[in-house]
Amino acid sequence: MKQERNILICGGAGYIGSHMAQWLAEHGHEVTVLDNLSTGHREAVRWGDLIEADLLDPASLERAFGGRRFDAVMHFCARSLVGESVTQPYAYYANNVTGTLNLLEAMRRHDVGKLVFSSTAAVFGNPITDAIDEAHPKAPINPYGASKLMAERFLSDAAQAYGLRSVALRYFNAAGALPDHGIGEAHACETHLIPNVLRAALGQGPSLKIFGNDYDTADGTCVRDYVHVQDLAQAHALALNFMDKEEGAHTFNLGNGQGFSVHDVIATAANVTGLPIPYEVTARREGDPARLVAASDKAREQLGWAPQWTELAPIIDSAWRWHHDQPTWSPHHAHNDHPVQAA
Ligand code: UFG
């Protein structure tokens, strides 16, 4: 029998969080979004109420949880740029570590016992195997990965001490959009490859730079595992069912298990858009591993995860349709010195 739930989506005004809200609402669940709108967009909150609150302000969290009853929390709030984490480590530890701790404490005080947490491939550092499974050593090489790994540790400690049930989902490269639902990737300062490639196709923004073509890969550019945001949302929903049965803290890697180089992405995008994509090759970007490809057998077997977007072209096409007609969304505004951002 289908169970309807009341879910709090922290960071639900952001890229992945807004796709989560769409999925839950479409599947009959009650959604509430908590966001400080530091990088999220009010316009992306199309399902459920918005509570403006900040994970670094425990009083605002107390107000958010007071008088409401949530069956589970999904936690997408984070600063999530590898390069920026190297230059602003305190902001990353404040947001991703202290912010998560504050959220966990609010959940404990208000007796919410289930959490789905956004983690990342960056917890692994430089991979030592071709496909990365959950047992791969965790050796983050930047503060972003380190902050997420610390938060994962909180979850196992919280399981032990307070009986918190949790699932940490380690995304590889989130991509794509749901243009028919009016949501997609909209970062004020875009660093990700696919949006930058599409902007280059549209002649918007600075020309596309390939960060290094001297890696030890087939064509010399970095290889990544692109996974559609809707498939990520599916995995979160399955994690709720999983926690009904399973106690403790669990981790799953989420990717399609196929690696695409920067040149593969450019060639596929040129095909999808029918437009040339001018680029130049520049120096490597600090902190980029040559290859990151997931082994997601555990998620398929234990969660029943079955990604629907297994080809690169439709993933890029969905992002293209979104970028092409992207509405103008309100600019971000900083709330404080260390805003909690939505992944
Ligand atoms: N790249 C370019 N030009 C660009 C943007 C990216 O050549 O304009 C390259 C990058 O060097 C990298 C690849 O394209 O090789 C993908 O870069 P993205 O910025 O799109 O994504 P990342 O692989 O850096 O980031 C992802 C997740 C992070 C995670 C990280 C782990 O978004 O959350 O993998 O390294 F931490």
GROMACS .gro file of C-alpha atoms and ligand atoms in nm:
model
  379
    1MET     CA    1   0.000   0.000   0.000
    2LYS     CA    2   0.131   0.342  -0.090
    3GLN     CA    3   0.223   0.551   0.212
    4GLU     CA    4   0.184   0.926   0.205
    5ARG     CA    5   0.442   1.114   0.404
    6ASN     CA    6   0.507   1.463   0.530
    7ILE     CA    7   0.858   1.558   0.421
    8LEU     CA    8   1.074   1.859   0.509
    9ILE     CA    9   1.311   1.942   0.222
   10CYS     CA   10   1.599   2.154   0.348
   11GLY     CA   11   1.745   2.331   0.047
   12GLY     CA   12   1.429   2.268  -0.153
   13ALA     CA   13   1.468   2.596  -0.344
   14GLY     CA   14   1.793   2.471  -0.498
   15TYR     CA   15   1.868   2.263  -0.805
   16ILE     CA   16   1.838   1.906  -0.672
   17GLY     CA   17   1.601   1.998  -0.387
   18SER     CA   18   1.343   2.149  -0.623
   19HIS     CA   19   1.342   1.830  -0.834
   20MET     CA   20   1.289   1.637  -0.512
   21ALA     CA   21   0.986   1.849  -0.425
   22GLN     CA   22   0.841   1.785  -0.770
   23TRP     CA   23   0.886   1.408  -0.733
   24LEU     CA   24   0.733   1.390  -0.386
   25ALA     CA   25   0.435   1.609  -0.475
   26GLU     CA   26   0.370   1.408  -0.791
   27HIS     CA   27   0.373   1.089  -0.582
   28GLY     CA   28   0.118   1.221  -0.335
   29HIS     CA   29   0.340   1.330  -0.046
   30GLU     CA   30   0.315   1.651   0.154
   31VAL     CA   31   0.616   1.879   0.100
   32THR     CA   32   0.754   2.169   0.304
   33VAL     CA   33   1.064   2.355   0.185
   34LEU     CA   34   1.314   2.511   0.423
   35ASP     CA   35   1.567   2.741   0.257
   36ASN     CA   36   1.752   3.064   0.329
   37LEU     CA   37   1.743   3.154  -0.042
   38SER     CA   38   2.115   3.231  -0.039
   39THR     CA   39   2.156   3.041  -0.364
   40GLY     CA   40   1.813   2.883  -0.400
   41HIS     CA   41   1.530   3.058  -0.585
   42ARG     CA   42   1.188   3.148  -0.450
   43GLU     CA   43   1.056   3.072  -0.801
   44ALA     CA   44   1.180   2.713  -0.773
   45VAL     CA   45   0.950   2.647  -0.475
   46ARG     CA   46   0.652   2.532  -0.676
   47TRP     CA   47   0.540   2.248  -0.452
   48GLY     CA   48   0.464   2.300  -0.084
   49ASP     CA   49   0.518   2.591   0.155
   50LEU     CA   50   0.845   2.776   0.192
   51ILE     CA   51   0.990   2.839   0.537
   52GLU     CA   52   1.275   3.088   0.523
   53ALA     CA   53   1.520   2.965   0.782
   54ASP     CA   54   1.893   2.923   0.813
   55LEU     CA   55   2.073   2.616   0.944
   56LEU     CA   56   2.326   2.843   1.112
   57ASP     CA   57   2.047   3.010   1.310
   58PRO     CA   58   1.914   2.749   1.555
   59ALA     CA   59   1.632   2.984   1.664
   60SER     CA   60   1.498   2.992   1.307
   61LEU     CA   61   1.517   2.611   1.295
   62GLU     CA   62   1.328   2.590   1.622
   63ARG     CA   63   1.053   2.803   1.471
   64ALA     CA   64   1.051   2.589   1.155
   65PHE     CA   65   1.006   2.261   1.344
   66GLY     CA   66   0.771   2.399   1.610
   67GLY     CA   67   0.407   2.309   1.561
   68ARG     CA   68   0.476   2.090   1.257
   69ARG     CA   69   0.511   1.717   1.228
   70PHE     CA   70   0.752   1.571   0.971
   71ASP     CA   71   0.796   1.201   0.899
   72ALA     CA   72   1.144   1.259   0.757
   73VAL     CA   73   1.390   1.528   0.654
   74MET     CA   74   1.583   1.549   0.328
   75HIS     CA   75   1.892   1.765   0.364
   76PHE     CA   76   2.019   1.934   0.045
   77CYS     CA   77   2.158   2.253   0.205
   78ALA     CA   78   2.528   2.288   0.140
   79ARG     CA   79   2.801   2.482  -0.019
   80SER     CA   80   2.912   2.249  -0.292
   81LEU     CA   81   3.190   2.387  -0.510
   82VAL     CA   82   3.519   2.204  -0.483
   83GLY     CA   83   3.742   2.496  -0.591
   84GLU     CA   84   3.567   2.746  -0.364
   85SER     CA   85   3.602   2.508  -0.070
   86VAL     CA   86   3.979   2.523  -0.108
   87THR     CA   87   3.984   2.904  -0.089
   88GLN     CA   88   3.701   2.943   0.170
   89PRO     CA   89   3.731   2.637   0.396
   90TYR     CA   90   3.571   2.801   0.703
   91ALA     CA   91   3.255   2.878   0.507
   92TYR     CA   92   3.238   2.513   0.401
   93TYR     CA   93   3.288   2.373   0.748
   94ALA     CA   94   3.042   2.624   0.897
   95ASN     CA   95   2.768   2.547   0.647
   96ASN     CA   96   2.815   2.179   0.584
   97VAL     CA   97   2.931   2.067   0.928
   98THR     CA   98   2.784   2.311   1.182
   99GLY     CA   99   2.471   2.357   0.972
  100THR     CA  100   2.414   1.981   0.957
  101LEU     CA  101   2.477   1.948   1.329
  102ASN     CA  102   2.218   2.218   1.401
  103LEU     CA  103   1.967   2.041   1.180
  104LEU     CA  104   2.030   1.705   1.347
  105GLU     CA  105   1.985   1.864   1.688
  106ALA     CA  106   1.656   2.024   1.583
  107MET     CA  107   1.541   1.684   1.451
  108ARG     CA  108   1.635   1.518   1.779
  109ARG     CA  109   1.455   1.781   1.984
  110HIS     CA  110   1.143   1.743   1.771
  111ASP     CA  111   1.158   1.366   1.749
  112VAL     CA  112   1.206   1.335   1.372
  113GLY     CA  113   1.388   1.005   1.331
  114LYS     CA  114   1.464   0.971   0.957
  115LEU     CA  115   1.704   1.164   0.735
  116VAL     CA  116   1.815   1.142   0.372
  117PHE     CA  117   2.144   1.326   0.333
  118SER     CA  118   2.308   1.465   0.017
  119SER     CA  119   2.662   1.338   0.009
  120THR     CA  120   2.909   1.333  -0.275
  121ALA     CA  121   3.169   1.144  -0.476
  122ALA     CA  122   3.415   1.397  -0.334
  123VAL     CA  123   3.435   1.193  -0.010
  124PHE     CA  124   3.654   0.942  -0.198
  125GLY     CA  125   3.931   1.175  -0.316
  126ASN     CA  126   4.146   1.037  -0.596
  127PRO     CA  127   4.000   0.698  -0.687
  128ILE     CA  128   4.216   0.387  -0.679
  129THR     CA  129   3.968   0.171  -0.874
  130ASP     CA  130   3.792   0.221  -1.210
  131ALA     CA  131   3.442   0.209  -1.066
  132ILE     CA  132   3.392   0.346  -0.715
  133ASP     CA  133   3.178   0.139  -0.479
  134GLU     CA  134   3.084   0.217  -0.119
  135ALA     CA  135   3.382   0.029   0.023
  136HIS     CA  136   3.634   0.243  -0.165
  137PRO     CA  137   3.866   0.427   0.080
  138LYS     CA  138   3.743   0.771   0.185
  139ALA     CA  139   4.028   1.019   0.147
  140PRO     CA  140   3.884   1.357   0.046
  141ILE     CA  141   4.130   1.596  -0.118
  142ASN     CA  142   3.937   1.918  -0.055
  143PRO     CA  143   3.737   2.080   0.229
  144TYR     CA  144   3.407   2.018   0.047
  145GLY     CA  145   3.460   1.641   0.046
  146ALA     CA  146   3.597   1.650   0.400
  147SER     CA  147   3.294   1.844   0.527
  148LYS     CA  148   3.051   1.592   0.374
  149LEU     CA  149   3.247   1.297   0.514
  150MET     CA  150   3.230   1.454   0.861
  151ALA     CA  151   2.855   1.488   0.826
  152GLU     CA  152   2.834   1.120   0.724
  153ARG     CA  153   3.019   1.039   1.045
  154PHE     CA  154   2.762   1.236   1.246
  155LEU     CA  155   2.495   1.012   1.101
  156SER     CA  156   2.655   0.690   1.218
  157ASP     CA  157   2.717   0.844   1.561
  158ALA     CA  158   2.354   0.963   1.573
  159ALA     CA  159   2.231   0.613   1.484
  160GLN     CA  160   2.427   0.476   1.777
  161ALA     CA  161   2.337   0.745   2.030
  162TYR     CA  162   1.983   0.843   1.934
  163GLY     CA  163   1.858   0.573   1.699
  164LEU     CA  164   1.846   0.811   1.399
  165ARG     CA  165   1.777   0.624   1.076
  166SER     CA  166   1.960   0.773   0.780
  167VAL     CA  167   2.063   0.722   0.421
  168ALA     CA  168   2.354   0.924   0.278
  169LEU     CA  169   2.343   0.934  -0.100
  170ARG     CA  170   2.673   1.009  -0.269
  171TYR     CA  171   2.593   1.174  -0.598
  172PHE     CA  172   2.836   1.163  -0.884
  173ASN     CA  173   2.768   1.442  -1.139
  174ALA     CA  174   2.409   1.565  -1.110
  175ALA     CA  175   2.281   1.687  -1.445
  176GLY     CA  176   1.967   1.755  -1.647
  177ALA     CA  177   1.641   1.933  -1.574
  178LEU     CA  178   1.262   1.901  -1.591
  179PRO     CA  179   1.177   2.184  -1.831
  180ASP     CA  180   0.811   2.076  -1.853
  181HIS     CA  181   0.783   2.141  -1.479
  182GLY     CA  182   0.974   2.470  -1.503
  183ILE     CA  183   1.277   2.365  -1.300
  184GLY     CA  184   1.644   2.322  -1.380
  185GLU     CA  185   1.994   2.420  -1.286
  186ALA     CA  186   2.027   2.795  -1.220
  187HIS     CA  187   2.340   2.893  -1.033
  188ALA     CA  188   2.429   3.263  -1.017
  189CYS     CA  189   2.792   3.171  -1.066
  190GLU     CA  190   2.795   2.863  -1.289
  191THR     CA  191   3.096   2.634  -1.269
  192HIS     CA  192   2.949   2.304  -1.391
  193LEU     CA  193   3.037   2.160  -1.728
  194ILE     CA  194   2.700   2.094  -1.894
  195PRO     CA  195   2.545   2.438  -1.825
  196ASN     CA  196   2.868   2.604  -1.934
  197VAL     CA  197   2.870   2.401  -2.257
  198LEU     CA  198   2.508   2.501  -2.326
  199ARG     CA  199   2.581   2.866  -2.257
  200ALA     CA  200   2.870   2.846  -2.503
  201ALA     CA  201   2.630   2.699  -2.761
  202LEU     CA  202   2.396   2.995  -2.705
  203GLY     CA  203   2.686   3.239  -2.725
  204GLN     CA  204   2.618   3.343  -2.363
  205GLY     CA  205   2.885   3.416  -2.105
  206PRO     CA  206   3.257   3.364  -2.143
  207SER     CA  207   3.380   3.108  -2.393
  208LEU     CA  208   3.400   2.749  -2.274
  209LYS     CA  209   3.728   2.645  -2.120
  210ILE     CA  210   3.838   2.283  -2.103
  211PHE     CA  211   4.035   2.251  -1.782
  212GLY     CA  212   4.326   2.038  -1.899
  213ASN     CA  213   4.366   1.783  -2.179
  214ASP     CA  214   4.672   1.608  -2.041
  215TYR     CA  215   4.498   1.369  -1.801
  216ASP     CA  216   4.557   0.997  -1.816
  217THR     CA  217   4.229   0.928  -1.997
  218ALA     CA  218   4.147   0.822  -2.354
  219ASP     CA  219   4.126   1.178  -2.492
  220GLY     CA  220   4.318   1.353  -2.214
  221THR     CA  221   4.014   1.528  -2.058
  222CYS     CA  222   3.846   1.437  -1.728
  223VAL     CA  223   3.586   1.161  -1.721
  224ARG     CA  224   3.267   1.189  -1.513
  225ASP     CA  225   2.951   0.987  -1.447
  226TYR     CA  226   2.647   1.207  -1.523
  227VAL     CA  227   2.323   1.119  -1.344
  228HIS     CA  228   1.988   1.289  -1.401
  229VAL     CA  229   1.840   1.488  -1.110
  230GLN     CA  230   1.510   1.306  -1.149
  231ASP     CA  231   1.689   0.975  -1.098
  232LEU     CA  232   1.852   1.122  -0.788
  233ALA     CA  233   1.506   1.220  -0.664
  234GLN     CA  234   1.383   0.864  -0.725
  235ALA     CA  235   1.669   0.730  -0.509
  236HIS     CA  236   1.573   0.965  -0.223
  237ALA     CA  237   1.214   0.846  -0.235
  238LEU     CA  238   1.329   0.483  -0.228
  239ALA     CA  239   1.552   0.568   0.069
  240LEU     CA  240   1.237   0.660   0.266
  241ASN     CA  241   1.095   0.312   0.209
  242PHE     CA  242   1.431   0.158   0.296
  243MET     CA  243   1.439   0.337   0.632
  244ASP     CA  244   1.096   0.200   0.718
  245LYS     CA  245   1.262  -0.141   0.738
  246GLU     CA  246   1.624  -0.069   0.822
  247GLU     CA  247   1.771   0.089   1.132
  248GLY     CA  248   2.110   0.260   1.136
  249ALA     CA  249   2.312   0.479   0.899
  250HIS     CA  250   2.355   0.368   0.538
  251THR     CA  251   2.546   0.499   0.238
  252PHE     CA  252   2.490   0.450  -0.136
  253ASN     CA  253   2.677   0.570  -0.444
  254LEU     CA  254   2.457   0.710  -0.721
  255GLY     CA  255   2.575   0.718  -1.081
  256ASN     CA  256   2.499   0.549  -1.412
  257GLY     CA  257   2.830   0.364  -1.410
  258GLN     CA  258   2.936   0.512  -1.743
  259GLY     CA  259   3.216   0.764  -1.784
  260PHE     CA  260   3.207   1.052  -2.033
  261SER     CA  261   3.500   1.283  -2.104
  262VAL     CA  262   3.470   1.660  -2.140
  263HIS     CA  263   3.508   1.610  -2.516
  264ASP     CA  264   3.226   1.350  -2.514
  265VAL     CA  265   3.000   1.603  -2.342
  266ILE     CA  266   3.087   1.876  -2.593
  267ALA     CA  267   3.030   1.645  -2.892
  268THR     CA  268   2.697   1.519  -2.754
  269ALA     CA  269   2.583   1.874  -2.677
  270ALA     CA  270   2.675   1.986  -3.030
  271ASN     CA  271   2.456   1.705  -3.163
  272VAL     CA  272   2.165   1.780  -2.930
  273THR     CA  273   2.168   2.155  -2.993
  274GLY     CA  274   2.271   2.148  -3.358
  275LEU     CA  275   2.506   2.434  -3.272
  276PRO     CA  276   2.883   2.460  -3.273
  277ILE     CA  277   3.044   2.477  -2.928
  278PRO     CA  278   3.357   2.689  -2.936
  279TYR     CA  279   3.613   2.611  -2.667
  280GLU     CA  280   3.970   2.663  -2.567
  281VAL     CA  281   4.194   2.434  -2.364
  282THR     CA  282   4.335   2.591  -2.050
  283ALA     CA  283   4.525   2.472  -1.743
  284ARG     CA  284   4.388   2.201  -1.514
  285ARG     CA  285   4.148   2.312  -1.240
  286GLU     CA  286   4.278   2.240  -0.893
  287GLY     CA  287   4.120   1.944  -0.717
  288ASP     CA  288   3.981   1.766  -1.028
  289PRO     CA  289   4.038   1.388  -1.025
  290ALA     CA  290   4.095   1.242  -1.375
  291ARG     CA  291   3.808   0.996  -1.357
  292LEU     CA  292   3.504   0.954  -1.129
  293VAL     CA  293   3.267   0.672  -1.218
  294ALA     CA  294   3.026   0.507  -0.975
  295ALA     CA  295   2.952   0.145  -0.902
  296SER     CA  296   2.588   0.171  -0.795
  297ASP     CA  297   2.502  -0.199  -0.761
  298LYS     CA  298   2.426  -0.153  -0.391
  299ALA     CA  299   2.163   0.115  -0.461
  300ARG     CA  300   2.008  -0.100  -0.734
  301GLU     CA  301   2.000  -0.410  -0.516
  302GLN     CA  302   1.910  -0.267  -0.176
  303LEU     CA  303   1.704   0.041  -0.265
  304GLY     CA  304   1.560  -0.097  -0.589
  305TRP     CA  305   1.698   0.208  -0.771
  306ALA     CA  306   1.638   0.192  -1.147
  307PRO     CA  307   1.764   0.508  -1.320
  308GLN     CA  308   1.551   0.609  -1.619
  309TRP     CA  309   1.799   0.850  -1.779
  310THR     CA  310   2.080   0.614  -1.873
  311GLU     CA  311   2.196   0.788  -2.194
  312LEU     CA  312   2.394   1.111  -2.203
  313ALA     CA  313   2.207   1.271  -2.498
  314PRO     CA  314   1.860   1.283  -2.331
  315ILE     CA  315   2.017   1.414  -2.010
  316ILE     CA  316   2.182   1.698  -2.203
  317ASP     CA  317   1.866   1.751  -2.408
  318SER     CA  318   1.661   1.806  -2.091
  319ALA     CA  319   1.918   2.061  -1.969
  320TRP     CA  320   1.920   2.222  -2.314
  321ARG     CA  321   1.542   2.267  -2.324
  322TRP     CA  322   1.560   2.426  -1.980
  323HIS     CA  323   1.852   2.656  -2.061
  324HIS     CA  324   1.702   2.758  -2.389
  325ASP     CA  325   1.380   2.890  -2.234
  326GLN     CA  326   1.510   2.962  -1.887
  327PRO     CA  327   1.291   3.211  -1.701
  328THR     CA  328   1.454   3.506  -1.527
  329TRP     CA  329   1.470   3.418  -1.161
  330SER     CA  330   1.533   3.666  -0.884
  331PRO     CA  331   1.897   3.733  -0.797
  332HIS     CA  332   2.040   3.573  -0.488
  333HIS     CA  333   2.087   3.773  -0.173
  334ALA     CA  334   2.331   3.700   0.104
  335HIS     CA  335   2.177   3.650   0.447
  336ASN     CA  336   2.492   3.650   0.649
  337ASP     CA  337   2.865   3.601   0.617
  338HIS     CA  338   2.833   3.226   0.581
  339PRO     CA  339   2.512   3.161   0.396
  340VAL     CA  340   2.387   2.805   0.384
  341GLN     CA  341   2.343   2.723   0.020
  342ALA     CA  342   2.115   2.477  -0.144
  343ALA     CA  343   2.267   2.196  -0.347
  344UFG     N1  344   3.499   2.141  -1.670
  344UFG     C1  345   3.555   2.210  -1.775
  344UFG     N2  346   3.507   2.336  -1.803
  344UFG     C2  347   3.408   2.394  -1.731
  344UFG     C3  348   3.352   2.323  -1.623
  344UFG     C4  349   3.399   2.196  -1.595
  344UFG     O1  350   3.647   2.161  -1.844
  344UFG     O2  351   3.371   2.509  -1.760
  344UFG     C5  352   3.545   2.005  -1.642
  344UFG     C6  353   3.600   1.989  -1.501
  344UFG     O3  354   3.738   2.016  -1.500
  344UFG     C7  355   3.567   1.842  -1.472
  344UFG     C8  356   3.438   1.817  -1.552
  344UFG     O4  357   3.433   1.920  -1.650
  344UFG     O5  358   3.666   1.761  -1.525
  344UFG     C9  359   3.314   1.822  -1.467
  344UFG     O6  360   3.317   1.942  -1.389
  344UFG     P1  361   3.192   1.993  -1.307
  344UFG     O7  362   3.234   2.125  -1.244
  344UFG     O8  363   3.070   1.993  -1.390
  344UFG     O9  364   3.171   1.885  -1.194
  344UFG     P2  365   3.279   1.824  -1.090
  344UFG    O10  366   3.316   1.689  -1.145
  344UFG    O11  367   3.386   1.918  -1.058
  344UFG    O12  368   3.191   1.817  -0.960
  344UFG    C10  369   3.128   1.701  -0.922
  344UFG    C11  370   3.018   1.740  -0.825
  344UFG    C12  371   3.077   1.780  -0.693
  344UFG    C13  372   3.176   1.679  -0.646
  344UFG    C14  373   3.283   1.659  -0.747
  344UFG    C15  374   3.385   1.557  -0.701
  344UFG    O13  375   2.941   1.847  -0.878
  344UFG    O14  376   2.974   1.792  -0.597
  344UFG    O15  377   3.223   1.612  -0.866
  344UFG    O16  378   3.512   1.590  -0.754
  344UFG     F1  379   3.236   1.721  -0.532
   0.00000   0.00000   0.00000
